[in-house]
Amino acid sequence: MLIAVLSDIHGNREAFAAALEDCAERGAGRIVLLGDIVGYGPDPEWCTDKARELAGAGAILVKGNHDSAIDTPGESMNPVARAAIDWTRPRLSAGSRRFLADLPLTATLGETLFVHASAHSPADWIYVTGERQAMASFRTSEARAIFCGHVHVPALYSCDLAGRVHGHEVTMAASLPLITSRRWLMVAGSVGQPRDGVPQAGYVLYDTDRKEISFRRVAYDLATTLRKLRAAGLPEALATRLMAGK
């Protein structure tokens, strides 16, 4: 099965739509959304509606910290993120708010774990930014493959038979084999607000039969997203970040 793993959509309709179109063109048979459907971007209701539609068609979804913040105002956030959440909250229907509130923190499919942040204490929204944080996830979960988001930068880690964790170079679009003697952790990057210097939607394809992954980048109509973001009165810092991809 070819699984498309998307994370951190952040209310970016154009990026979400472009990524889903690429998933379909690549023949993905299952969609996974790793949370943060909303926050930052100008189309939270559309993105949540699309996520609900995908869930109805069998997609796997987990909750992100921005999704949680919609009904948990006390979530710790920087001022720009807080301003975006405060803007987003009244623009979501009651049904969308319930949908986001009811999302689980983790989900499993066979020997694969899906989580927004770290598998180690998912509700604490810990960033997996290096081998030390990856080690905590490997020690917490026995899953052969762990997919997470939250960082907005794609990354790849493995844990060998001796329990040593290794970071690996991420090569875009190339098929990267997952050696079966190791366990693996993939940070999916971000669909709607990438932070690795590439202003394109990012996601991961996972071939469960071949045990391969591919980090994908997809161009989208950034100009339209920027126009809507500014018209909404959201912080200009968000537009700057989208343009730079970081």
Short mmCIF file of C-alpha atoms in Angstrom, two decimals:
data_model
loop_
_atom_site.label_atom_id
_atom_site.label_comp_id
_atom_site.label_asym_id
_atom_site.label_seq_id
_atom_site.Cartn_x
_atom_site.Cartn_y
_atom_site.Cartn_z
CA MET A 1 0.00 0.00 0.00
CA LEU A 2 1.14 3.53 -0.76
CA ILE A 3 0.35 5.85 2.16
CA ALA A 4 0.54 9.64 1.90
CA VAL A 5 1.46 11.28 5.21
CA LEU A 6 0.65 14.99 5.43
CA SER A 7 1.24 17.26 8.41
CA ASP A 8 0.88 20.88 9.49
CA ILE A 9 -1.62 22.08 6.89
CA HIS A 10 -2.27 25.24 8.90
CA GLY A 11 -5.31 26.57 7.10
CA ASN A 12 -3.48 26.79 3.76
CA ARG A 13 -6.11 25.73 1.25
CA GLU A 14 -3.96 26.09 -1.85
CA ALA A 15 -1.09 24.05 -0.42
CA PHE A 16 -3.44 21.36 0.92
CA ALA A 17 -5.26 21.03 -2.40
CA ALA A 18 -1.98 20.85 -4.35
CA ALA A 19 -0.57 18.19 -2.02
CA LEU A 20 -3.72 16.08 -2.25
CA GLU A 21 -3.67 16.33 -6.04
CA ASP A 22 -0.07 15.10 -6.03
CA CYS A 23 -1.05 12.24 -3.70
CA ALA A 24 -3.72 11.15 -6.17
CA GLU A 25 -1.35 11.41 -9.13
CA ARG A 26 1.17 9.23 -7.29
CA GLY A 27 -1.48 6.60 -6.58
CA ALA A 28 -1.70 6.92 -2.80
CA GLY A 29 -4.26 4.48 -1.44
CA ARG A 30 -4.46 5.92 2.06
CA ILE A 31 -4.15 9.41 3.50
CA VAL A 32 -2.80 10.24 6.96
CA LEU A 33 -3.06 13.73 8.46
CA LEU A 34 -0.68 14.35 11.36
CA GLY A 35 -2.49 17.34 12.82
CA ASP A 36 -2.40 21.12 12.83
CA ILE A 37 -5.11 21.34 10.23
CA VAL A 38 -5.72 24.92 11.36
CA GLY A 39 -3.70 27.86 12.66
CA TYR A 40 -1.70 30.50 10.77
CA GLY A 41 -3.55 30.23 7.44
CA PRO A 42 -6.65 32.02 6.06
CA ASP A 43 -8.84 28.98 5.23
CA PRO A 44 -9.36 27.01 8.46
CA GLU A 45 -12.96 26.00 7.73
CA TRP A 46 -12.23 24.76 4.22
CA CYS A 47 -9.24 22.75 5.41
CA THR A 48 -11.22 21.25 8.29
CA ASP A 49 -14.09 20.37 5.95
CA LYS A 50 -11.62 18.64 3.63
CA ALA A 51 -10.10 16.76 6.56
CA ARG A 52 -13.55 15.60 7.66
CA GLU A 53 -14.27 14.46 4.11
CA LEU A 54 -11.02 12.51 4.03
CA ALA A 55 -11.74 10.96 7.43
CA GLY A 56 -15.10 9.79 6.10
CA ALA A 57 -13.27 8.11 3.22
CA GLY A 58 -10.93 6.22 5.55
CA ALA A 59 -8.10 8.65 6.23
CA ILE A 60 -6.23 8.43 9.54
CA LEU A 61 -6.07 11.68 11.54
CA VAL A 62 -4.39 12.79 14.75
CA LYS A 63 -4.56 16.07 16.67
CA GLY A 64 -1.96 18.83 16.60
CA ASN A 65 -1.31 21.56 19.15
CA HIS A 66 -3.02 24.23 17.04
CA ASP A 67 -6.08 22.00 16.67
CA SER A 68 -6.04 21.53 20.44
CA ALA A 69 -5.72 25.27 21.06
CA ILE A 70 -9.07 25.95 19.39
CA ASP A 71 -10.90 24.60 22.43
CA THR A 72 -8.02 24.88 24.91
CA PRO A 73 -7.15 28.60 25.06
CA GLY A 74 -4.48 27.93 27.68
CA GLU A 75 -2.16 26.15 25.22
CA SER A 76 1.29 27.76 25.32
CA MET A 77 1.99 29.65 22.08
CA ASN A 78 4.06 32.52 20.77
CA PRO A 79 2.20 35.82 20.14
CA VAL A 80 1.89 35.33 16.37
CA ALA A 81 0.52 31.81 16.75
CA ARG A 82 -1.86 33.01 19.48
CA ALA A 83 -3.14 35.85 17.29
CA ALA A 84 -3.77 33.39 14.45
CA ILE A 85 -5.64 30.98 16.72
CA ASP A 86 -7.76 33.81 18.13
CA TRP A 87 -8.60 34.81 14.54
CA THR A 88 -9.30 31.20 13.54
CA ARG A 89 -11.56 30.17 16.43
CA PRO A 90 -14.69 32.22 15.52
CA ARG A 91 -14.33 31.28 11.86
CA LEU A 92 -14.85 27.58 12.52
CA SER A 93 -18.31 26.07 12.65
CA ALA A 94 -19.42 24.27 15.79
CA GLY A 95 -19.14 20.99 13.91
CA SER A 96 -15.58 21.72 12.87
CA ARG A 97 -14.61 22.63 16.41
CA ARG A 98 -16.06 19.36 17.71
CA PHE A 99 -14.26 17.45 14.98
CA LEU A 100 -10.90 18.95 15.93
CA ALA A 101 -11.52 18.46 19.65
CA ASP A 102 -12.34 14.79 19.15
CA LEU A 103 -9.20 13.90 17.20
CA PRO A 104 -6.92 11.40 18.97
CA LEU A 105 -3.32 12.19 19.91
CA THR A 106 -1.98 9.03 18.27
CA ALA A 107 -3.06 6.40 15.78
CA THR A 108 -1.59 3.09 14.65
CA LEU A 109 -1.73 1.06 11.47
CA GLY A 110 -0.06 -2.31 11.87
CA GLU A 111 3.44 -1.64 13.18
CA THR A 112 3.33 2.06 12.28
CA LEU A 113 2.62 4.87 14.75
CA PHE A 114 1.31 8.30 13.75
CA VAL A 115 1.63 11.27 16.12
CA HIS A 116 1.80 15.03 15.71
CA ALA A 117 4.83 15.68 17.92
CA SER A 118 6.94 13.22 19.91
CA ALA A 119 5.77 9.69 20.64
CA HIS A 120 7.21 10.39 24.08
CA SER A 121 4.39 12.23 25.88
CA PRO A 122 2.37 13.33 22.81
CA ALA A 123 0.28 15.87 24.74
CA ASP A 124 3.40 17.85 25.67
CA TRP A 125 4.02 18.76 22.01
CA ILE A 126 7.76 18.04 22.12
CA TYR A 127 9.70 18.87 18.94
CA VAL A 128 11.74 16.03 17.43
CA THR A 129 14.67 18.13 16.23
CA GLY A 130 17.59 15.76 16.71
CA GLU A 131 18.79 12.31 17.67
CA ARG A 132 18.16 12.85 21.39
CA GLN A 133 14.47 13.61 20.86
CA ALA A 134 14.19 10.77 18.35
CA MET A 135 15.68 8.41 20.94
CA ALA A 136 12.92 9.33 23.40
CA SER A 137 10.30 8.35 20.82
CA PHE A 138 12.05 5.06 20.01
CA ARG A 139 12.27 4.22 23.73
CA THR A 140 8.58 4.98 24.26
CA SER A 141 7.18 3.14 21.25
CA GLU A 142 7.95 -0.31 19.85
CA ALA A 143 6.58 0.68 16.42
CA ARG A 144 8.76 -0.23 13.45
CA ALA A 145 7.95 3.12 11.84
CA ILE A 146 6.97 6.39 13.51
CA PHE A 147 5.67 9.38 11.55
CA CYS A 148 5.45 12.79 13.20
CA GLY A 149 5.20 16.45 12.23
CA HIS A 150 5.24 19.63 14.36
CA VAL A 151 8.78 20.67 13.35
CA HIS A 152 7.86 21.84 9.81
CA VAL A 153 11.24 20.55 8.56
CA PRO A 154 11.53 17.06 7.04
CA ALA A 155 13.91 14.68 8.81
CA LEU A 156 14.76 11.00 9.01
CA TYR A 157 16.12 8.94 11.92
CA SER A 158 16.75 5.25 12.54
CA CYS A 159 17.40 3.09 15.59
CA ASP A 160 19.70 0.09 15.09
CA LEU A 161 19.70 -3.25 16.89
CA ALA A 162 22.07 -1.88 19.54
CA GLY A 163 19.65 0.95 20.33
CA ARG A 164 21.80 3.64 18.71
CA VAL A 165 19.98 6.44 16.90
CA HIS A 166 21.23 7.81 13.60
CA GLY A 167 20.19 10.88 11.64
CA HIS A 168 20.01 10.53 7.86
CA GLU A 169 20.15 13.01 5.01
CA VAL A 170 16.77 13.79 3.46
CA THR A 171 16.79 13.70 -0.33
CA MET A 172 13.68 15.07 -1.97
CA ALA A 173 11.71 12.88 -4.40
CA ALA A 174 14.18 9.97 -4.14
CA SER A 175 13.02 6.58 -2.91
CA LEU A 176 14.72 5.96 0.43
CA PRO A 177 14.79 2.32 1.59
CA LEU A 178 13.94 1.59 5.22
CA ILE A 179 16.32 -1.20 6.25
CA THR A 180 14.13 -3.74 8.04
CA SER A 181 16.68 -4.49 10.78
CA ARG A 182 16.22 -0.92 12.02
CA ARG A 183 13.27 1.05 13.32
CA TRP A 184 12.54 4.38 11.67
CA LEU A 185 11.20 7.81 12.52
CA MET A 186 10.13 10.24 9.81
CA VAL A 187 9.39 13.93 10.39
CA ALA A 188 6.99 14.73 7.57
CA GLY A 189 7.71 18.43 7.10
CA SER A 190 4.77 20.76 6.48
CA VAL A 191 2.10 21.13 3.83
CA GLY A 192 1.01 24.64 4.72
CA GLN A 193 3.99 26.37 6.37
CA PRO A 194 7.36 24.78 5.52
CA ARG A 195 10.40 26.03 7.43
CA ASP A 196 13.32 24.44 5.57
CA GLY A 197 13.77 27.24 3.06
CA VAL A 198 11.61 25.66 0.35
CA PRO A 199 8.28 27.52 -0.08
CA GLN A 200 6.39 24.48 -1.38
CA ALA A 201 3.99 22.02 0.22
CA GLY A 202 5.82 19.05 1.70
CA TYR A 203 4.68 15.56 2.62
CA VAL A 204 5.88 11.92 2.67
CA LEU A 205 4.90 8.87 0.65
CA TYR A 206 5.33 5.52 2.42
CA ASP A 207 5.32 2.29 0.41
CA THR A 208 4.52 -0.40 2.96
CA ASP A 209 5.22 -3.24 0.51
CA ARG A 210 8.63 -2.05 -0.67
CA LYS A 211 9.52 -0.49 2.70
CA GLU A 212 10.45 2.79 1.07
CA ILE A 213 9.66 6.43 1.68
CA SER A 214 9.82 9.48 -0.55
CA PHE A 215 9.79 13.08 0.66
CA ARG A 216 7.70 15.12 -1.79
CA ARG A 217 7.57 18.86 -2.55
CA VAL A 218 4.73 20.42 -4.52
CA ALA A 219 4.41 23.96 -5.85
CA TYR A 220 1.12 25.71 -5.08
CA ASP A 221 -0.61 29.03 -5.70
CA LEU A 222 1.29 30.96 -3.05
CA ALA A 223 0.18 34.33 -4.41
CA THR A 224 -3.47 33.52 -3.72
CA THR A 225 -2.70 32.34 -0.19
CA LEU A 226 -0.74 35.53 0.51
CA ARG A 227 -3.53 37.71 -0.83
CA LYS A 228 -6.12 36.02 1.39
CA LEU A 229 -3.84 36.04 4.42
CA ARG A 230 -3.27 39.78 4.15
CA ALA A 231 -6.92 40.52 3.42
CA ALA A 232 -7.81 38.64 6.61
CA GLY A 233 -5.57 40.94 8.64
CA LEU A 234 -3.39 38.11 9.92
CA PRO A 235 0.15 39.04 11.07
CA GLU A 236 2.47 40.00 8.21
CA ALA A 237 5.11 37.72 9.74
CA LEU A 238 3.04 34.79 8.48
CA ALA A 239 3.21 36.05 4.90
CA THR A 240 6.95 36.59 5.21
CA ARG A 241 7.42 33.06 6.47
CA LEU A 242 5.41 31.55 3.61
CA MET A 243 7.38 33.48 1.01
CA ALA A 244 10.72 32.40 2.48
CA GLY A 245 9.63 28.90 3.39
CA LYS A 246 11.23 29.27 6.82
#
